[in-house]
Each structure stands twice: as structure tokens, then as C-alpha cells.
Short mmCIF file of N, CA, C and O and ligand atoms in Angstrom, two decimals:
data_model
loop_
_atom_site.label_atom_id
_atom_site.label_comp_id
_atom_site.label_asym_id
_atom_site.label_seq_id
_atom_site.Cartn_x
_atom_site.Cartn_y
_atom_site.Cartn_z
N UNK A 1 -39.09 23.48 64.17
CA UNK A 1 -39.56 22.09 63.99
C UNK A 1 -40.83 21.86 64.79
O UNK A 1 -41.00 22.37 65.87
N UNK A 2 -41.69 21.08 64.20
CA UNK A 2 -42.95 20.78 64.89
C UNK A 2 -43.03 19.29 65.19
O UNK A 2 -43.00 18.47 64.29
N UNK A 3 -43.14 18.98 66.43
CA UNK A 3 -43.26 17.57 66.82
C UNK A 3 -44.70 17.27 67.22
O UNK A 3 -45.36 18.09 67.85
N UNK A 4 -45.14 16.11 66.80
CA UNK A 4 -46.49 15.73 67.17
C UNK A 4 -46.53 15.26 68.61
O UNK A 4 -45.50 15.00 69.21
N UNK A 5 -47.69 15.14 69.15
CA UNK A 5 -47.80 14.77 70.56
C UNK A 5 -47.57 13.28 70.79
O UNK A 5 -47.02 12.88 71.79
N UNK A 6 -47.98 12.49 69.81
CA UNK A 6 -47.84 11.05 70.01
C UNK A 6 -46.54 10.54 69.41
O UNK A 6 -46.07 11.04 68.39
N UNK A 7 -45.96 9.53 70.05
CA UNK A 7 -44.72 8.95 69.53
C UNK A 7 -44.97 8.09 68.30
O UNK A 7 -46.09 7.70 68.02
N UNK A 8 -43.90 7.82 67.61
CA UNK A 8 -43.98 6.96 66.43
C UNK A 8 -44.52 5.59 66.82
O UNK A 8 -44.02 4.96 67.74
N UNK A 9 -45.57 5.11 66.15
CA UNK A 9 -46.18 3.82 66.48
C UNK A 9 -45.28 2.64 66.12
O UNK A 9 -45.51 1.52 66.55
N UNK A 10 -44.26 2.90 65.34
CA UNK A 10 -43.38 1.82 64.91
C UNK A 10 -42.25 1.59 65.90
O UNK A 10 -41.98 0.48 66.32
N UNK A 11 -41.58 2.65 66.26
CA UNK A 11 -40.41 2.49 67.12
C UNK A 11 -40.54 3.23 68.44
O UNK A 11 -39.75 3.04 69.35
N UNK A 12 -41.55 4.10 68.55
CA UNK A 12 -41.79 4.76 69.81
C UNK A 12 -41.04 6.05 70.01
O UNK A 12 -41.18 6.71 71.03
N UNK A 13 -40.23 6.42 69.01
CA UNK A 13 -39.51 7.68 69.14
C UNK A 13 -40.45 8.85 68.80
O UNK A 13 -41.47 8.65 68.16
N UNK A 14 -40.09 10.04 69.22
CA UNK A 14 -40.93 11.21 68.94
C UNK A 14 -41.19 11.36 67.45
O UNK A 14 -40.27 11.32 66.64
N UNK A 15 -42.46 11.49 67.10
CA UNK A 15 -42.83 11.61 65.70
C UNK A 15 -42.68 13.04 65.22
O UNK A 15 -42.74 13.99 66.00
N UNK A 16 -42.48 13.17 63.91
CA UNK A 16 -42.35 14.49 63.32
C UNK A 16 -43.54 14.77 62.42
O UNK A 16 -44.04 13.88 61.74
N UNK A 17 -43.97 16.01 62.41
CA UNK A 17 -45.11 16.37 61.57
C UNK A 17 -44.79 16.12 60.11
O UNK A 17 -45.68 15.83 59.30
N UNK A 18 -43.52 16.22 59.77
CA UNK A 18 -43.10 16.00 58.38
C UNK A 18 -43.48 14.60 57.91
O UNK A 18 -43.76 14.37 56.74
N UNK A 19 -43.46 13.65 58.86
CA UNK A 19 -43.76 12.27 58.50
C UNK A 19 -45.08 11.83 59.11
O UNK A 19 -45.27 10.68 59.46
N UNK A 20 -45.97 12.80 59.24
CA UNK A 20 -47.27 12.52 59.85
C UNK A 20 -47.05 12.05 61.29
O UNK A 20 -46.49 12.77 62.08
N UNK A 21 -47.47 10.84 61.57
CA UNK A 21 -47.37 10.36 62.94
C UNK A 21 -46.15 9.48 63.15
O UNK A 21 -46.02 8.77 64.14
N UNK A 22 -45.24 9.52 62.17
CA UNK A 22 -44.05 8.69 62.29
C UNK A 22 -42.82 9.56 62.53
O UNK A 22 -42.86 10.77 62.37
N UNK A 23 -41.73 8.90 62.91
CA UNK A 23 -40.51 9.64 63.20
C UNK A 23 -39.64 9.75 61.97
O UNK A 23 -38.75 10.59 61.91
N UNK A 24 -39.89 8.89 61.00
CA UNK A 24 -39.05 8.90 59.82
C UNK A 24 -39.78 8.26 58.65
O UNK A 24 -40.81 7.60 58.83
N UNK A 25 -39.24 8.47 57.46
CA UNK A 25 -39.86 7.88 56.29
C UNK A 25 -39.80 6.36 56.37
O UNK A 25 -40.68 5.66 55.88
N UNK A 26 -38.74 5.86 56.98
CA UNK A 26 -38.58 4.42 57.08
C UNK A 26 -39.73 3.81 57.89
O UNK A 26 -40.32 2.81 57.49
N UNK A 27 -40.04 4.42 59.01
CA UNK A 27 -41.12 3.91 59.84
C UNK A 27 -42.45 4.04 59.11
O UNK A 27 -43.30 3.17 59.22
N UNK A 28 -42.62 5.11 58.37
CA UNK A 28 -43.85 5.27 57.60
C UNK A 28 -43.98 4.16 56.57
O UNK A 28 -45.06 3.63 56.33
N UNK A 29 -42.86 3.80 55.97
CA UNK A 29 -42.87 2.73 54.98
C UNK A 29 -43.19 1.39 55.63
O UNK A 29 -43.86 0.55 55.04
N UNK A 30 -42.69 1.20 56.82
CA UNK A 30 -42.97 -0.04 57.54
C UNK A 30 -44.46 -0.17 57.78
O UNK A 30 -45.07 -1.21 57.54
N UNK A 31 -45.06 0.91 58.21
CA UNK A 31 -46.50 0.89 58.48
C UNK A 31 -47.27 0.68 57.19
O UNK A 31 -48.23 -0.08 57.14
N UNK A 32 -46.83 1.34 56.14
CA UNK A 32 -47.50 1.21 54.85
C UNK A 32 -47.42 -0.23 54.36
O UNK A 32 -48.39 -0.78 53.85
N UNK A 33 -46.27 -0.84 54.54
CA UNK A 33 -46.09 -2.22 54.11
C UNK A 33 -47.03 -3.15 54.85
O UNK A 33 -47.56 -4.11 54.30
N UNK A 34 -47.26 -2.83 56.11
CA UNK A 34 -48.18 -3.66 56.90
C UNK A 34 -49.59 -3.52 56.36
O UNK A 34 -50.34 -4.48 56.27
N UNK A 35 -49.93 -2.29 55.99
CA UNK A 35 -51.26 -2.06 55.44
C UNK A 35 -51.44 -2.81 54.13
O UNK A 35 -52.50 -3.33 53.83
N UNK A 36 -50.38 -2.83 53.34
CA UNK A 36 -50.46 -3.48 52.03
C UNK A 36 -50.29 -4.99 52.14
O UNK A 36 -50.41 -5.70 51.17
N UNK A 37 -49.99 -5.46 53.32
CA UNK A 37 -49.87 -6.90 53.51
C UNK A 37 -48.50 -7.42 53.13
O UNK A 37 -48.32 -8.61 52.92
N UNK A 38 -47.55 -6.54 53.05
CA UNK A 38 -46.19 -6.97 52.76
C UNK A 38 -46.03 -7.50 51.35
O UNK A 38 -45.34 -8.48 51.11
N UNK A 39 -46.68 -6.87 50.40
CA UNK A 39 -46.58 -7.30 49.01
C UNK A 39 -45.18 -7.03 48.48
O UNK A 39 -44.57 -7.86 47.83
N UNK A 40 -44.69 -5.86 48.81
CA UNK A 40 -43.36 -5.49 48.34
C UNK A 40 -42.34 -5.90 49.39
O UNK A 40 -42.67 -6.45 50.43
N UNK A 41 -41.09 -5.59 49.12
CA UNK A 41 -40.05 -5.93 50.08
C UNK A 41 -40.33 -5.19 51.39
O UNK A 41 -40.37 -3.97 51.44
N UNK A 42 -40.52 -5.96 52.40
CA UNK A 42 -40.90 -5.39 53.67
C UNK A 42 -39.67 -5.15 54.54
O UNK A 42 -38.87 -6.06 54.74
N UNK A 43 -39.52 -3.95 55.04
CA UNK A 43 -38.44 -3.70 56.01
C UNK A 43 -38.66 -4.57 57.23
O UNK A 43 -39.55 -4.33 58.02
N UNK A 44 -37.87 -5.60 57.34
CA UNK A 44 -38.07 -6.56 58.41
C UNK A 44 -37.96 -5.89 59.78
O UNK A 44 -36.93 -5.33 60.11
N UNK A 45 -39.03 -5.98 60.52
CA UNK A 45 -39.00 -5.35 61.84
C UNK A 45 -38.90 -6.40 62.94
O UNK A 45 -38.81 -6.09 64.09
N UNK A 46 -38.94 -7.66 62.55
CA UNK A 46 -38.88 -8.72 63.56
C UNK A 46 -37.60 -9.54 63.43
O UNK A 46 -37.30 -10.36 64.27
N UNK A 47 -36.89 -9.33 62.36
CA UNK A 47 -35.69 -10.12 62.15
C UNK A 47 -34.46 -9.43 62.75
O UNK A 47 -34.20 -8.28 62.45
N UNK A 48 -33.72 -10.14 63.57
CA UNK A 48 -32.55 -9.57 64.23
C UNK A 48 -31.44 -9.25 63.23
O UNK A 48 -30.52 -8.52 63.54
N UNK A 49 -31.53 -9.79 62.03
CA UNK A 49 -30.47 -9.54 61.05
C UNK A 49 -30.65 -8.19 60.37
O UNK A 49 -29.79 -7.76 59.60
N UNK A 50 -31.77 -7.57 60.62
CA UNK A 50 -32.01 -6.25 60.02
C UNK A 50 -31.06 -5.23 60.64
O UNK A 50 -30.48 -5.46 61.68
N UNK A 51 -30.92 -4.14 59.98
CA UNK A 51 -30.02 -3.11 60.46
C UNK A 51 -30.38 -2.70 61.89
O UNK A 51 -31.53 -2.40 62.18
N UNK A 52 -29.43 -2.75 62.78
CA UNK A 52 -29.69 -2.40 64.18
C UNK A 52 -29.99 -0.91 64.33
O UNK A 52 -29.34 -0.09 63.68
N UNK A 53 -30.96 -0.63 65.15
CA UNK A 53 -31.29 0.77 65.38
C UNK A 53 -30.77 1.22 66.75
O UNK A 53 -31.22 0.74 67.77
N UNK A 54 -29.80 2.10 66.74
CA UNK A 54 -29.27 2.58 68.03
C UNK A 54 -30.32 3.35 68.81
O UNK A 54 -31.11 4.09 68.23
N UNK A 55 -30.30 3.15 70.06
CA UNK A 55 -31.27 3.85 70.90
C UNK A 55 -31.06 5.34 70.83
O UNK A 55 -29.96 5.80 71.04
ZN1 ZN B 1 -40.21 5.47 64.12
#
């Protein structure tokens, strides 16, 4: 496995080369949604009702 040097900009976990600079496809989608301005259903990253992410 190859890990990138910088952590995931979305959640701060170690990023994987497989997902570029993100740790997972989900985080990549979150970033993409931000770029697109949230046109599509945006994975809510500020709402507490969203699926909890265990540390
Ligand atoms: Zn992440």
C-alpha cells in the first residue's frame, strides 16, 4: 500500500494514493461536491444527523 504524505483534507485521516489526496471515495466526493457547488446531493459534513464517523 502506498500512503501519501499529506492527510485527507476532508477528515484529516491518512490519505491513500488510490484516492489521490483523500482517504476514501466518500471524502473525494465531498470535495468534488464542494467544487461543484453542491448541485447534487451533498454528503452533509456539517450536519450532526449525518452518519457518525468513528475515530
Ligand atoms: Zn477523509
